[in-house]
Amino acid sequence: MFISRVSRFGTQMVKRLTKGTLTSAPKTGNLPKVYNYFFHSLKHQTFSTTTAHEEGDKEVEEISVTFVDKDEMETHIKVPIGMSMLEAAHEHDIELEGACEGSCACSTCHVIVRDMEYYNKLEDPTDEENDMLDLAFGLTETSRLGCQMTAKPELDGICLELPSATRNFAVDRYAKAT
């Protein structure tokens, strides 16, 4: 969060310098004013490492996604176009593990698309994704890896079910499903 804020601060300084609204680099006496201006004006903005949020003043298009956990509790969230479902789940504290951090090297972000209509709108899974899905607990015909599903406008309203368990071989020591 701090790095995003510092990056945003630098980006806005450069924009203001190129537009002419900030005529020079701040002197020592002006630093608190410049600091307050930038950091307090950014206080209520959403910060993210995704490209969509770093495009400055542009409006970010989002889709609605519903996650259903193993207890059938639904969580409705907004996901920016281009963000993976794994990243979106992590941003909203939804318990979708993602042990490999989205590199398609595990099956812990396995989700089940509840509606075949939405499943058919997804790109076909790659061979690597299919290999990882073969290791997933509770595999279904509409199973996908959350790290490989990217938000796009035609997926607005998609409902993703979290399986009742995952297999994390690094934690489980190849022994059991958790």
Tab-separated table of C-alpha atoms in Angstrom:
chain	number	residue	atom	x	y	z
A	1	MET	CA	0.000	0.000	0.000
A	2	PHE	CA	2.802	2.412	0.904
A	3	ILE	CA	4.667	1.686	-2.329
A	4	SER	CA	1.492	2.273	-4.358
A	5	ARG	CA	0.951	5.573	-2.576
A	6	VAL	CA	4.557	6.684	-3.178
A	7	SER	CA	4.291	5.621	-6.823
A	8	ARG	CA	1.023	7.521	-7.179
A	9	PHE	CA	2.647	10.565	-5.535
A	10	GLY	CA	5.507	10.502	-8.047
A	11	THR	CA	3.142	10.002	-10.987
A	12	GLN	CA	1.011	12.965	-9.990
A	13	MET	CA	4.093	15.141	-9.420
A	14	VAL	CA	5.263	14.367	-12.973
A	15	LYS	CA	1.795	15.075	-14.392
A	16	ARG	CA	1.617	18.419	-12.596
A	17	LEU	CA	5.120	19.365	-13.734
A	18	THR	CA	4.301	18.548	-17.370
A	19	LYS	CA	0.935	20.352	-17.229
A	20	GLY	CA	2.493	23.381	-15.568
A	21	THR	CA	0.294	23.342	-12.443
A	22	LEU	CA	3.353	22.611	-10.320
A	23	THR	CA	6.033	24.966	-11.565
A	24	SER	CA	9.064	23.602	-9.753
A	25	ALA	CA	10.246	20.979	-7.359
A	26	PRO	CA	9.218	21.822	-3.786
A	27	LYS	CA	11.679	23.649	-1.600
A	28	THR	CA	12.230	22.513	1.957
A	29	GLY	CA	9.774	25.080	3.345
A	30	ASN	CA	7.058	24.029	0.893
A	31	LEU	CA	7.428	20.297	1.413
A	32	PRO	CA	4.657	19.987	4.036
A	33	LYS	CA	2.206	21.828	1.741
A	34	VAL	CA	3.053	19.647	-1.251
A	35	TYR	CA	2.986	16.515	0.932
A	36	ASN	CA	-0.428	17.452	2.346
A	37	TYR	CA	-1.769	18.313	-1.092
A	38	PHE	CA	-0.790	15.012	-2.687
A	39	PHE	CA	-1.234	12.564	0.161
A	40	HIS	CA	-4.455	13.986	1.517
A	41	SER	CA	-6.011	14.312	-1.936
A	42	LEU	CA	-5.133	10.637	-2.542
A	43	LYS	CA	-6.466	9.524	0.831
A	44	HIS	CA	-9.856	8.349	-0.376
A	45	GLN	CA	-8.817	6.808	-3.686
A	46	THR	CA	-8.524	3.099	-4.347
A	47	PHE	CA	-4.963	1.884	-4.778
A	48	SER	CA	-4.104	-1.238	-6.698
A	49	THR	CA	-1.205	-2.698	-8.622
A	50	THR	CA	-3.415	-3.421	-11.615
A	51	THR	CA	-2.874	-1.343	-14.733
A	52	ALA	CA	-6.514	-0.349	-14.957
A	53	HIS	CA	-6.338	1.610	-11.701
A	54	GLU	CA	-3.117	3.384	-12.649
A	55	GLU	CA	-4.479	5.011	-15.780
A	56	GLY	CA	-4.983	8.302	-13.965
A	57	ASP	CA	-8.317	10.035	-14.359
A	58	LYS	CA	-9.946	7.386	-16.580
A	59	GLU	CA	-13.065	5.649	-15.312
A	60	VAL	CA	-12.380	1.974	-14.620
A	61	GLU	CA	-14.978	-0.423	-15.987
A	62	GLU	CA	-15.972	-3.167	-13.558
A	63	ILE	CA	-18.103	-6.278	-13.611
A	64	SER	CA	-20.180	-7.887	-10.870
A	65	VAL	CA	-18.962	-11.244	-9.589
A	66	THR	CA	-20.503	-13.431	-6.898
A	67	PHE	CA	-18.383	-15.863	-4.895
A	68	VAL	CA	-20.204	-18.642	-3.034
A	69	ASP	CA	-18.274	-20.310	-0.218
A	70	LYS	CA	-18.633	-23.868	1.072
A	71	ASP	CA	-21.354	-22.712	3.531
A	72	GLU	CA	-23.386	-21.247	0.622
A	73	MET	CA	-22.644	-17.691	1.804
A	74	GLU	CA	-22.611	-15.314	-1.166
A	75	THR	CA	-20.184	-12.418	-1.501
A	76	HIS	CA	-20.917	-9.885	-4.242
A	77	ILE	CA	-17.961	-7.841	-5.454
A	78	LYS	CA	-17.001	-5.500	-8.296
A	79	VAL	CA	-13.968	-6.581	-10.330
A	80	PRO	CA	-12.089	-4.252	-12.704
A	81	ILE	CA	-11.836	-5.435	-16.301
A	82	GLY	CA	-8.520	-7.254	-16.790
A	83	MET	CA	-8.089	-8.403	-13.176
A	84	SER	CA	-7.935	-12.114	-12.415
A	85	MET	CA	-10.585	-13.655	-10.190
A	86	LEU	CA	-7.805	-14.741	-7.808
A	87	GLU	CA	-6.584	-11.147	-7.393
A	88	ALA	CA	-10.145	-9.917	-6.942
A	89	ALA	CA	-10.838	-12.546	-4.287
A	90	HIS	CA	-7.688	-11.565	-2.384
A	91	GLU	CA	-8.558	-7.850	-2.550
A	92	HIS	CA	-11.957	-8.606	-1.006
A	93	ASP	CA	-10.699	-11.077	1.632
A	94	ILE	CA	-12.426	-14.048	0.021
A	95	GLU	CA	-10.783	-17.314	1.048
A	96	LEU	CA	-9.359	-18.438	-2.276
A	97	GLU	CA	-5.854	-19.637	-1.551
A	98	GLY	CA	-3.659	-19.223	-4.654
A	99	ALA	CA	-0.528	-20.826	-3.170
A	100	CYS	CA	1.521	-20.257	-6.352
A	101	GLU	CA	0.501	-16.576	-6.444
A	102	GLY	CA	-1.252	-16.883	-9.788
A	103	SER	CA	1.471	-18.596	-11.806
A	104	CYS	CA	-0.704	-21.601	-12.785
A	105	ALA	CA	1.495	-23.982	-10.799
A	106	CYS	CA	-1.072	-25.348	-8.317
A	107	SER	CA	-4.807	-25.943	-8.046
A	108	THR	CA	-5.553	-24.051	-4.836
A	109	CYS	CA	-7.470	-21.280	-6.643
A	110	HIS	CA	-9.865	-23.818	-8.159
A	111	VAL	CA	-13.363	-22.359	-8.639
A	112	ILE	CA	-16.524	-23.789	-10.143
A	113	VAL	CA	-18.497	-21.672	-12.598
A	114	ARG	CA	-22.124	-22.229	-11.590
A	115	ASP	CA	-23.702	-21.341	-14.942
A	116	MET	CA	-22.698	-23.164	-18.127
A	117	GLU	CA	-23.636	-20.055	-20.148
A	118	TYR	CA	-20.862	-18.087	-18.418
A	119	TYR	CA	-18.465	-21.022	-18.617
A	120	ASN	CA	-18.873	-21.058	-22.398
A	121	LYS	CA	-17.918	-17.358	-22.538
A	122	LEU	CA	-14.502	-18.123	-21.040
A	123	GLU	CA	-11.475	-18.834	-23.190
A	124	ASP	CA	-10.618	-22.525	-23.368
A	125	PRO	CA	-8.250	-23.629	-20.601
A	126	THR	CA	-4.619	-24.058	-21.620
A	127	ASP	CA	-2.869	-27.415	-21.318
A	128	GLU	CA	-1.057	-26.102	-18.221
A	129	GLU	CA	-4.353	-25.130	-16.580
A	130	ASN	CA	-5.885	-28.520	-17.412
A	131	ASP	CA	-2.855	-30.253	-15.878
A	132	MET	CA	-3.336	-28.294	-12.649
A	133	LEU	CA	-7.101	-28.845	-12.672
A	134	ASP	CA	-6.457	-32.599	-12.771
A	135	LEU	CA	-5.016	-32.162	-9.258
A	136	ALA	CA	-7.964	-30.115	-7.968
A	137	PHE	CA	-10.281	-31.395	-5.251
A	138	GLY	CA	-13.918	-31.745	-6.353
A	139	LEU	CA	-13.298	-31.232	-10.077
A	140	THR	CA	-16.416	-30.588	-12.189
A	141	GLU	CA	-16.997	-29.968	-15.876
A	142	THR	CA	-17.163	-26.206	-15.186
A	143	SER	CA	-14.041	-26.056	-12.996
A	144	ARG	CA	-11.434	-23.386	-13.713
A	145	LEU	CA	-8.447	-21.833	-11.945
A	146	GLY	CA	-9.210	-18.377	-10.579
A	147	CYS	CA	-5.748	-17.151	-11.573
A	148	GLN	CA	-6.504	-17.923	-15.227
A	149	MET	CA	-9.928	-16.252	-15.348
A	150	THR	CA	-9.714	-12.590	-16.284
A	151	ALA	CA	-12.621	-10.189	-15.855
A	152	LYS	CA	-14.165	-9.093	-19.134
A	153	PRO	CA	-17.510	-7.373	-19.857
A	154	GLU	CA	-19.317	-10.518	-21.041
A	155	LEU	CA	-18.680	-12.147	-17.631
A	156	ASP	CA	-20.701	-9.492	-15.783
A	157	GLY	CA	-22.895	-11.346	-13.284
A	158	ILE	CA	-20.818	-14.556	-13.150
A	159	CYS	CA	-21.184	-16.735	-10.053
A	160	LEU	CA	-18.150	-18.693	-8.836
A	161	GLU	CA	-18.401	-21.443	-6.255
A	162	LEU	CA	-15.473	-22.195	-3.978
A	163	PRO	CA	-14.981	-25.942	-3.500
A	164	SER	CA	-15.344	-27.380	-0.018
A	165	ALA	CA	-11.612	-28.214	0.108
A	166	THR	CA	-8.336	-27.679	-1.733
A	167	ARG	CA	-5.200	-29.696	-2.215
A	168	ASN	CA	-2.094	-27.782	-1.265
A	169	PHE	CA	0.719	-30.273	-1.704
A	170	ALA	CA	3.295	-27.948	-0.153
A	171	VAL	CA	1.319	-27.740	3.095
A	172	ASP	CA	-0.304	-31.165	3.066
A	173	ARG	CA	2.973	-32.934	2.283
A	174	TYR	CA	1.284	-34.898	-0.502
A	175	ALA	CA	-0.845	-36.653	2.085
A	176	LYS	CA	-4.415	-35.423	2.172
A	177	ALA	CA	-6.920	-32.813	1.029
A	178	THR	CA	-7.602	-29.928	3.440
